[in-house]
XYZ file of C-alpha atoms in Angstrom:
523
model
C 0.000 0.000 0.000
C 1.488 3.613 -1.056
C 2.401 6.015 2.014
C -0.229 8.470 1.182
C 1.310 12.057 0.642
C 1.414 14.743 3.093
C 0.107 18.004 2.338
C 0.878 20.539 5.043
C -0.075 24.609 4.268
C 2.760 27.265 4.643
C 6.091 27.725 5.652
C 9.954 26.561 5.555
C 12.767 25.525 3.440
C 15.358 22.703 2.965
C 18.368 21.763 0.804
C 21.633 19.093 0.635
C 24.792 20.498 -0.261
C 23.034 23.657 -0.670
C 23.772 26.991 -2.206
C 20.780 28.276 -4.501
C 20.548 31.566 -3.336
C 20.753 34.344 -5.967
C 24.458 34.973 -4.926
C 26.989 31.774 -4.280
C 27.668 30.899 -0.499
C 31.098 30.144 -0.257
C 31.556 27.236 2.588
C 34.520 26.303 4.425
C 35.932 23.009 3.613
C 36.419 20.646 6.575
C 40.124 19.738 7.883
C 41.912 16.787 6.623
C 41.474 14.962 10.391
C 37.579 15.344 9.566
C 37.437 14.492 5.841
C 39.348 11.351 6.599
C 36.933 10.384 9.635
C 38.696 10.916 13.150
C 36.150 8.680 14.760
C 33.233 9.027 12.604
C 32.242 6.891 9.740
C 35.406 6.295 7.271
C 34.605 7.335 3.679
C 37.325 7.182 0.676
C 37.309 9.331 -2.298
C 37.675 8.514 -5.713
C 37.618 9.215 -9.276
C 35.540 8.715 -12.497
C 35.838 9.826 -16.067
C 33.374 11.542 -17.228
C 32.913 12.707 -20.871
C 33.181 16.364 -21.355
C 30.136 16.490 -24.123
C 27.918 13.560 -23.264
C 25.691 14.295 -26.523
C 28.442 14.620 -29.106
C 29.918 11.349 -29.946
C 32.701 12.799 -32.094
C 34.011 14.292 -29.025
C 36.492 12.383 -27.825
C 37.515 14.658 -24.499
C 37.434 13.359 -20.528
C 37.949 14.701 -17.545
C 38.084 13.299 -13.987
C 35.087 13.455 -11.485
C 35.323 13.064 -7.810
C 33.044 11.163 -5.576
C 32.997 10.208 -2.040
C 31.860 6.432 -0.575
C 31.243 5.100 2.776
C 30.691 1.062 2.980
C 30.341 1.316 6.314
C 26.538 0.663 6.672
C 26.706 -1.657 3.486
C 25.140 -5.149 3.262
C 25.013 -7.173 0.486
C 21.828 -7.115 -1.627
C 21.024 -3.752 -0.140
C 20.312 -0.365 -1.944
C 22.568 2.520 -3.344
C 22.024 6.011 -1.614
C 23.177 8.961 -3.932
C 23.525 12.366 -2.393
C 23.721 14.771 -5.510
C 26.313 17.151 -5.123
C 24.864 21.390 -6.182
C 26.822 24.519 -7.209
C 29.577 24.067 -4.902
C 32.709 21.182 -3.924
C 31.099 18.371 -2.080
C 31.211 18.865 1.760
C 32.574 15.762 3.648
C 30.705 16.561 6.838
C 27.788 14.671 4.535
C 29.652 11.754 5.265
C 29.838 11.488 8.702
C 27.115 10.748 11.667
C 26.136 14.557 12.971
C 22.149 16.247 13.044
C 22.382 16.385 9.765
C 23.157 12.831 8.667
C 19.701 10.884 8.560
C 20.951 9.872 5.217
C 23.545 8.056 6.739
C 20.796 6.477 9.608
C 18.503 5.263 6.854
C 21.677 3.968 5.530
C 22.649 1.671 8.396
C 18.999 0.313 8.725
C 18.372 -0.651 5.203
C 22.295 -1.810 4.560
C 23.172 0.968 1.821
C 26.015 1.904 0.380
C 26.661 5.763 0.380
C 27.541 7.960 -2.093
C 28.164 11.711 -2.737
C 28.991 12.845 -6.379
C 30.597 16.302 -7.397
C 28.679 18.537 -9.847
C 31.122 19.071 -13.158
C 33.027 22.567 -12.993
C 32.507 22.512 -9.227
C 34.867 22.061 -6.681
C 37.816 19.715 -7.977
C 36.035 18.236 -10.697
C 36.796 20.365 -13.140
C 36.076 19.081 -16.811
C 38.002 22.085 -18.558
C 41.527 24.581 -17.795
C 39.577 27.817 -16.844
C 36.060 29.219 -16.653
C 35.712 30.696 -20.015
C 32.820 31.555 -21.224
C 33.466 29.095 -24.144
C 33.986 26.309 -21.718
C 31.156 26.849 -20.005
C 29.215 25.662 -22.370
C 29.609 22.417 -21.032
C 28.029 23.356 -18.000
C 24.188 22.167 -17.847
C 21.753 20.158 -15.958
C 21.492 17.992 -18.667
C 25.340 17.329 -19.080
C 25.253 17.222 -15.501
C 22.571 13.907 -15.685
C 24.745 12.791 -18.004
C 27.155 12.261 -15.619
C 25.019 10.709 -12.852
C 23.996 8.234 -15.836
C 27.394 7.150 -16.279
C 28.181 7.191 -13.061
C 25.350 5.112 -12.122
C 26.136 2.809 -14.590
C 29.809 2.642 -14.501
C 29.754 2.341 -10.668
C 27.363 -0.663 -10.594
C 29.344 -2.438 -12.815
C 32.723 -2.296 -10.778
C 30.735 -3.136 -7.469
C 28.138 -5.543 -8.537
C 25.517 -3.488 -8.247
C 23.831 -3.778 -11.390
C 20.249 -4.787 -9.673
C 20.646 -2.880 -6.593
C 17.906 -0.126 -6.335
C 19.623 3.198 -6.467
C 17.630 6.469 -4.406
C 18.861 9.845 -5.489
C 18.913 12.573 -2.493
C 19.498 16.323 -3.500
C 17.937 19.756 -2.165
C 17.480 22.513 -3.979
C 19.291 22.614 -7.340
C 20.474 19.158 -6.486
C 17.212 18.541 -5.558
C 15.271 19.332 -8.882
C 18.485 17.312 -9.842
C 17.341 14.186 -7.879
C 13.951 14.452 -9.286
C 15.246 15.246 -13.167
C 17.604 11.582 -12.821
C 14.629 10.025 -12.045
C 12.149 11.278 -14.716
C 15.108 10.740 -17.663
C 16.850 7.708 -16.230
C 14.230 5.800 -14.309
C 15.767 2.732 -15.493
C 18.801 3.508 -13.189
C 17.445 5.562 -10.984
C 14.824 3.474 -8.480
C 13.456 6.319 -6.479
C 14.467 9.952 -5.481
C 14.608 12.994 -2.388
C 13.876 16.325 -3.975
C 13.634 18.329 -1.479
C 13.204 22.264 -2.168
C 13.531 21.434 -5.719
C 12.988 24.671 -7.684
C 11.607 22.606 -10.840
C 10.364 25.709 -12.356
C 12.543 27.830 -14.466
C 11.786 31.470 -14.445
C 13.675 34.706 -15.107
C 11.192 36.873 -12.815
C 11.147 35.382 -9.499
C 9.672 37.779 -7.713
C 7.649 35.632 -5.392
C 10.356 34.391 -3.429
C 10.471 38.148 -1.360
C 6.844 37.813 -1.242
C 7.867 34.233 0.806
C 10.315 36.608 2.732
C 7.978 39.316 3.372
C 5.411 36.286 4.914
C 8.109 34.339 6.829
C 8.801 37.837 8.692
C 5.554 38.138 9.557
C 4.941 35.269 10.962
C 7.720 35.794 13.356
C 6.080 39.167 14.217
C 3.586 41.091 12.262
C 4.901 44.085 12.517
C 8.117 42.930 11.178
C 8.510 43.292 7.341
C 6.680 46.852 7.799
C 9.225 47.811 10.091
C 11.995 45.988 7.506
C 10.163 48.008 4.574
C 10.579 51.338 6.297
C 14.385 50.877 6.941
C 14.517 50.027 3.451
C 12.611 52.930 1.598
C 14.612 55.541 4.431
C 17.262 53.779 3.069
C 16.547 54.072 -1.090
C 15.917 57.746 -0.461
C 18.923 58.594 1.055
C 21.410 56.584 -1.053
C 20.194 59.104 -3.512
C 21.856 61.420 -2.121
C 25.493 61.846 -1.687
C 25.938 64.137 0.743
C 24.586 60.983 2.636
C 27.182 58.530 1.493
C 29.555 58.973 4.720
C 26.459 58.446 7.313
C 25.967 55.485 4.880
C 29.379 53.935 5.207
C 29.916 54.333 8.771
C 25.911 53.415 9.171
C 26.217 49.635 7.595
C 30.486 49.506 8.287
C 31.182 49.491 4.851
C 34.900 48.344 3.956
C 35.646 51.152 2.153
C 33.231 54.502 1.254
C 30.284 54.154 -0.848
C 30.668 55.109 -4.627
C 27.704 54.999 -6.249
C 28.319 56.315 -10.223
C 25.439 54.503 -11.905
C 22.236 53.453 -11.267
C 23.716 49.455 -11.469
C 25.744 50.303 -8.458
C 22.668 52.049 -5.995
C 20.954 48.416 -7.760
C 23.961 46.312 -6.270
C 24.323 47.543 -2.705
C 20.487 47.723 -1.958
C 20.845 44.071 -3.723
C 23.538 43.613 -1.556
C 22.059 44.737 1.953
C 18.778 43.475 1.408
C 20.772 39.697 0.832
C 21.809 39.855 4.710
C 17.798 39.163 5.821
C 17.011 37.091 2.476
C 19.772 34.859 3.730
C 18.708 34.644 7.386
C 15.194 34.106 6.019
C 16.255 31.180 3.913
C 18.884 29.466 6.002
C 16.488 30.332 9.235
C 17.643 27.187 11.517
C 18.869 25.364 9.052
C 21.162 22.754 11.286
C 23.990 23.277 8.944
C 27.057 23.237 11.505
C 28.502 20.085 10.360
C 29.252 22.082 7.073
C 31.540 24.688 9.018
C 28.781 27.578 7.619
C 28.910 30.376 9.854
C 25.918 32.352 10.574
C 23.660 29.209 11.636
C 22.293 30.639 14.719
C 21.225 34.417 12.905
C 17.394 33.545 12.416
C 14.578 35.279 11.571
C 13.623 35.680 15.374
C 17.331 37.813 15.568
C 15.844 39.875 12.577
C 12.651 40.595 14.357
C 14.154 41.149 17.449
C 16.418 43.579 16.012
C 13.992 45.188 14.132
C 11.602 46.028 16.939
C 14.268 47.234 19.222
C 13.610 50.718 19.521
C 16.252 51.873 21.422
C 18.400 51.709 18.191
C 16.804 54.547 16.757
C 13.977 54.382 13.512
C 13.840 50.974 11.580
C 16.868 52.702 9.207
C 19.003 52.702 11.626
C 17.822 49.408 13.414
C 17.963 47.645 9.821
C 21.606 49.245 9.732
C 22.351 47.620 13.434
C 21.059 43.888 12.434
C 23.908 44.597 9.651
C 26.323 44.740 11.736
C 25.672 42.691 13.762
C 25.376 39.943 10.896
C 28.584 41.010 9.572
C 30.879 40.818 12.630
C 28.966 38.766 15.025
C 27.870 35.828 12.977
C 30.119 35.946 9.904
C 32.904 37.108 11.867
C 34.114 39.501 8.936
C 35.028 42.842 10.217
C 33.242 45.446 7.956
C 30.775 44.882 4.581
C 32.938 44.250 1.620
C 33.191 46.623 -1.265
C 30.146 47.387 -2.423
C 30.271 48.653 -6.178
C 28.640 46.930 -9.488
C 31.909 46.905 -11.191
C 33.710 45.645 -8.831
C 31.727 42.617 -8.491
C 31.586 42.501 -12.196
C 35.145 41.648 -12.285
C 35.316 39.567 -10.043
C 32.273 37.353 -11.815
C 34.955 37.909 -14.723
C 37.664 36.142 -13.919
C 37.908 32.810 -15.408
C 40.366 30.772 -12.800
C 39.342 28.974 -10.556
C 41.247 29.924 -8.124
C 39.098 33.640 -8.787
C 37.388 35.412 -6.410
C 33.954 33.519 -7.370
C 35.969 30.211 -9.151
C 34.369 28.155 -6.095
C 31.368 28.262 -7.691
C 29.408 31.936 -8.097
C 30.422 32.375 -12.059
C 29.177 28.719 -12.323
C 26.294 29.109 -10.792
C 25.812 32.610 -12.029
C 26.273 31.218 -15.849
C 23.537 28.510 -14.941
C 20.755 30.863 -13.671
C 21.364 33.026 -17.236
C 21.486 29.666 -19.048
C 18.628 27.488 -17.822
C 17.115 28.977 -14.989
C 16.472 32.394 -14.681
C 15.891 32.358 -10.487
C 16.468 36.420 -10.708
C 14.934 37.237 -7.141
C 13.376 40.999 -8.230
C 11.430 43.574 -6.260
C 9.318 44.012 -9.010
C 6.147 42.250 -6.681
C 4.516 45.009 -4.455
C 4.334 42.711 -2.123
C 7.663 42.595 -0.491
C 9.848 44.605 1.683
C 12.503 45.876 -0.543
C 12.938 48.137 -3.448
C 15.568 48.731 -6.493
C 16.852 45.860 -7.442
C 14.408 44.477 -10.532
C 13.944 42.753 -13.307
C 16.308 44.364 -15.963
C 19.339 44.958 -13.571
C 19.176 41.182 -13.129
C 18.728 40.206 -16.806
C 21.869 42.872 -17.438
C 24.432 41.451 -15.455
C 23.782 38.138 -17.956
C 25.100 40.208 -20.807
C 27.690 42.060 -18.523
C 29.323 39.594 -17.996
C 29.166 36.619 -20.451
C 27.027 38.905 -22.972
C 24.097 36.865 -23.317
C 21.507 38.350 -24.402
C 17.635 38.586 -22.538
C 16.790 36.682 -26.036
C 18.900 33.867 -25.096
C 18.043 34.100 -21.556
C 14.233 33.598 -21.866
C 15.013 31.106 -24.634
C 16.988 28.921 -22.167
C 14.644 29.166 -19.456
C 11.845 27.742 -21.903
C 13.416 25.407 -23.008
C 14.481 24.000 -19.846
C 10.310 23.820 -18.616
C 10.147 22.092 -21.849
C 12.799 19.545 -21.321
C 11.724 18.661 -17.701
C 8.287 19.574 -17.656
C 8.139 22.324 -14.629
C 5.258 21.838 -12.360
C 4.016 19.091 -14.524
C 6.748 16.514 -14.015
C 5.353 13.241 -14.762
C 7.011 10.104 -13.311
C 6.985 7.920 -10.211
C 8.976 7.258 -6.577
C 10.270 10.978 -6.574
C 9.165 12.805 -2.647
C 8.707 16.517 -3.169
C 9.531 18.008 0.789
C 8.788 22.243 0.947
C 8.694 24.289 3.769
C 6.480 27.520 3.690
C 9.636 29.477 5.217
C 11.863 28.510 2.191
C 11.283 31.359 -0.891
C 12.415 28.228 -3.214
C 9.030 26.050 -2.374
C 7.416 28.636 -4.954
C 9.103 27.247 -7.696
C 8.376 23.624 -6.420
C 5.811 20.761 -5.807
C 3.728 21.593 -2.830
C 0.846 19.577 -3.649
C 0.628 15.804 -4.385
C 0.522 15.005 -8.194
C -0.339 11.181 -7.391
C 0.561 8.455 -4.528
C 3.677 8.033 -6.750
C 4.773 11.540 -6.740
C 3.906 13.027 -2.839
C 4.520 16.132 -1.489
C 5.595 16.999 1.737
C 4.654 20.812 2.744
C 5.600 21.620 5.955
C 4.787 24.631 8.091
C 7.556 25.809 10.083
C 8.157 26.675 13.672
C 12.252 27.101 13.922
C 12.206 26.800 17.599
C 11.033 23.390 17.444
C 13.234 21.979 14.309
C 15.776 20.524 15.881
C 13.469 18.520 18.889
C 10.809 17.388 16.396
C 13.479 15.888 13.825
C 15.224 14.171 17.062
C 11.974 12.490 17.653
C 11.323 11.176 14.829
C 14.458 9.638 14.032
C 14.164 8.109 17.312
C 10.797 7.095 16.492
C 11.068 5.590 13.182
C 13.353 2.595 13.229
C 13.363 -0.658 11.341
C 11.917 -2.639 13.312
C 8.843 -0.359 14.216
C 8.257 0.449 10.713
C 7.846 -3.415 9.834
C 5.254 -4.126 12.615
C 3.531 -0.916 11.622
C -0.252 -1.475 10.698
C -1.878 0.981 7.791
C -3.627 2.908 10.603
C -0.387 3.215 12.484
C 1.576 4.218 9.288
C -1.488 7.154 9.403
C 0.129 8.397 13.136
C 3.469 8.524 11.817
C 2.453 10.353 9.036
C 0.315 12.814 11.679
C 3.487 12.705 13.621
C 5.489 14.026 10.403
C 2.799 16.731 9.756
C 3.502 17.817 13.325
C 6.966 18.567 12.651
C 7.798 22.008 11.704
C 10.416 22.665 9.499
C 12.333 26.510 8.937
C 14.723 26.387 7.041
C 16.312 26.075 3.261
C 18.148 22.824 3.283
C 19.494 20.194 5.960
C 16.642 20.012 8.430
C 14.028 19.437 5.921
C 16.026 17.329 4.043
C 16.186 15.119 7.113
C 12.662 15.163 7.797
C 12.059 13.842 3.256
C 14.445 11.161 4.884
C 12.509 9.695 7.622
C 9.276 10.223 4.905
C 11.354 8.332 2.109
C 12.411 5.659 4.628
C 8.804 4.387 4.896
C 7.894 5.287 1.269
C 10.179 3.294 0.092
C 10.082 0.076 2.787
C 6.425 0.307 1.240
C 7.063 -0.109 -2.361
C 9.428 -2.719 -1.390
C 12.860 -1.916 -2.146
């Protein structure tokens, strides 16, 4: 009997090696005492070639593609777990027990073997010598299946595991990712995790500060109209520049603002307004084990600081939460330079050892390829101002001069290819939290028994105690004595959690949901 789907209204967020915001995340990489264990469960990694065109068979060209393993949980006979690695290196904290490992506890109860595969042009795997524009024209979703299809099958081959029933696990891009290997490959991929998958492309996502403007308000009502009238004080007097000191010493700039064209007033609001968008996405997102700092700056801290009123109108309030983002929780000691052209050449530079070589000209080069995921203020229903449409779509032709005609082309063709909201296939779990902006681009409600979705409505105070009891709850054993009615509590039980957050917790929450979905299609 099919685990019946669970359809919870309003608010959260989720994500695996996650980093789909509009700008990259750059995450620290764990020591070498960590990546090779030091107590935890060993992993090794390896190497694969990969073709660099999958689709061109007169191109000859390889590269090398790394992967991580663990056969520590591994019993013969049992099923492959693949965590999908996003638009950024592959974090070994994945692969070792911590909060954010139910992967790895669904692992040891069902016997799998664990992998974790590096997105091409990401991290070390690195299919070309730079990040040319030129090159980068190897860098796709659909090159990117490629690879997980070779993998897949090249993998099973060496091991034995030609019949074993593979899951995919990804959140966010990875996510859509997990659901995408499915749909094209379903005869190597057995089931998947896609949890705050954005499967919709669009250029115009302006509904994702209408999610931010909501998530605020739940925290406090009074909240995003406080955020909104630090924001328009602050639009007015940026336009100014007798106001430019105030400014600098206001948010601790690095260095003084310069603002000599309208892309550059765009860029810093852009750039200020990012410091609650990313609180409001990561909002107790259990992502320690990753080394990301600013984990414990939640939407409660933005509230908090917002209704303070000792620090003066919500201008200078929104200017204190700032800094106190900025040194407290990031630990840098002033807001980098804050000019368009600056960051322009930055996004520029084609090493990879460049300023945004980790992964933001990547990822950048994806969202004006195939996904569009431009987060405007062009919605009236939102908290922020100046940053819209166009100065979005320009930086695409700034800097790898595509066009807005090539742009919109991409991002219809890539609805076409994987079908958007209308995804049609089977044993994929669609997770969303109400918090997480990205669950407006997803699957919130069930398209069949074979395709559930998971919306959960979050309460960040109580993520971190409801995903404890659940994994304590759901074991192995339990789950096989479980009766259809009882299945129903768990599933109540589930529904009960609350989820806040874009990436691991809800993640680990589709986990403990796939766990029983897929003991009940028999893996």
């Amino acid at each position: 009997m099919a685990f019946q789907a669970l359809i919870v209204f309003t608010l959260a967020c989720l994500c695996v090696p996650c980093y789909s915001n509009r700008k990259f995340i750059e995450i620290d990489t764990f020591s070498n005492d960590v990546q090779k264990g030091n107590g935890k469960p060993v992993f090794q990694e390896q190497w694969i070639t990969q073709k660099l065109d999958h689709f061109n068979g007169a191109d000859s060209r390889v590269w090398n593609q790394k992967f991580l393993v663990t056969e520590t949980y591994y019993r013969a006979g049992g099923p492959v777990f693949l965590m999908i690695g996003g638009e950024g290196p592959i974090n070994a904290g994945w692969m070792a027990m911590n909060p954010g490992s139910a992967w790895l506890t669904y692992a040891k109860k069902l016997g799998a073997l664990c992998l974790m595969v590096e997105h091409r042009f990401y991290g070390d795997s690195r299919p070309t010598v730079d990040l040319s524009t030129e090159n980068l024209r190897f860098l796709s979703s659909q090159q990117a299946l490629a690879d997980l299809a070779h993998f897949r099958t090249v993998i099973a081959k060496q091991r034995g595991l030609t019949n074993s029933k593979w899951v995919a696990f990804g959140g966010s891009y990875p996510g859509a990712l997990a659901a995408w290997s499915r749909l094209k490959y379903p005869h190597l991929i057995h089931a998947a995790v896609a949890s705050s998958a954005p499967l919709h492309a669009t250029v115009n996502f302006s509904e994702y500060l209408e999610v931010v403007w909501r998530a605020l308000a739940a925290e406090n009502p009074e909240c995003p109209l406080l955020v909104k009238k630090a924001f328009d004080t602050l639009q007015e007097r940026i336009k100014d520049p007798n106001n430019y000191d105030n400014i600098t010493k206001d948010f601790n700039l690095c260095s003084k603002l310069q603002i000599q064209s309208e892309k550059d007033r765009a860029y810093i609001l852009d750039a200020l307004a990012d410091n609650i968008m990313n609180t409001v996405q990561y909002n107790n997102d259990n992502r320690e084990f990753e080394h990301v700092l600013d984990t414990n700056c939640t939407i409660k801290t933005v509230c908090g600081v917002m209704s303070d009123a000792s620090l003066g109108d919500p201008y200078y309030r929104f200017a204190a939460f700032v800094r106190l983002r900025t040194i407290t929780h990031l630990l840098k000691p002033c807001v980098k330079d804050l000019t368009y052209n600056a960051n322009l050449q930055d996004l520029r530079n084609t090493s990879y050892s460049g300023p945004h070589g980790g992964g933001g000209r990547q990822w950048t080069y994806q969202t004006c390829t195939e996904f569009g995921y431009f987060q405007t203020t062009d919605s009236p229903n939102q908290p922020f101002g100046g940053f819209g449409l166009q100065y979005h779509v320009e930086q695409c032709q700034d800097i790898f001069n595509i066009s807005a005609k090539t742009l919109y082309a991409g991002i219809d063709q890539t609805n076409e290819n994987y079908g958007s909201y209308n995804i049609r296939a089977t044993r994929i779990v669609f997770p969303n939290g109400s918090i997480d902006p990205w669950h407006a681009l997803g699957i919130t409600s069930s398209i069949s028994d074979d395709l559930p979705a998971i919306f959960i409505k979050g309460e960040g105070s109580t993520l971190v105690r409801s995903i404890l009891q659940l994994m304590s709850m759901v074991s192995c054993d339990y789950i096989q004595v479980l009766s259809a009615s009882d299945k129903c509590s768990v599933q109540d039980e589930i529904k009960r959690a609350a989820v806040s957050c874009h990436c691991i917790a809800a993640i680990s929450l589709s986990y403990i949901y796939i766990y029983i979905y897929i003991y009940n299609h028999s893996l």
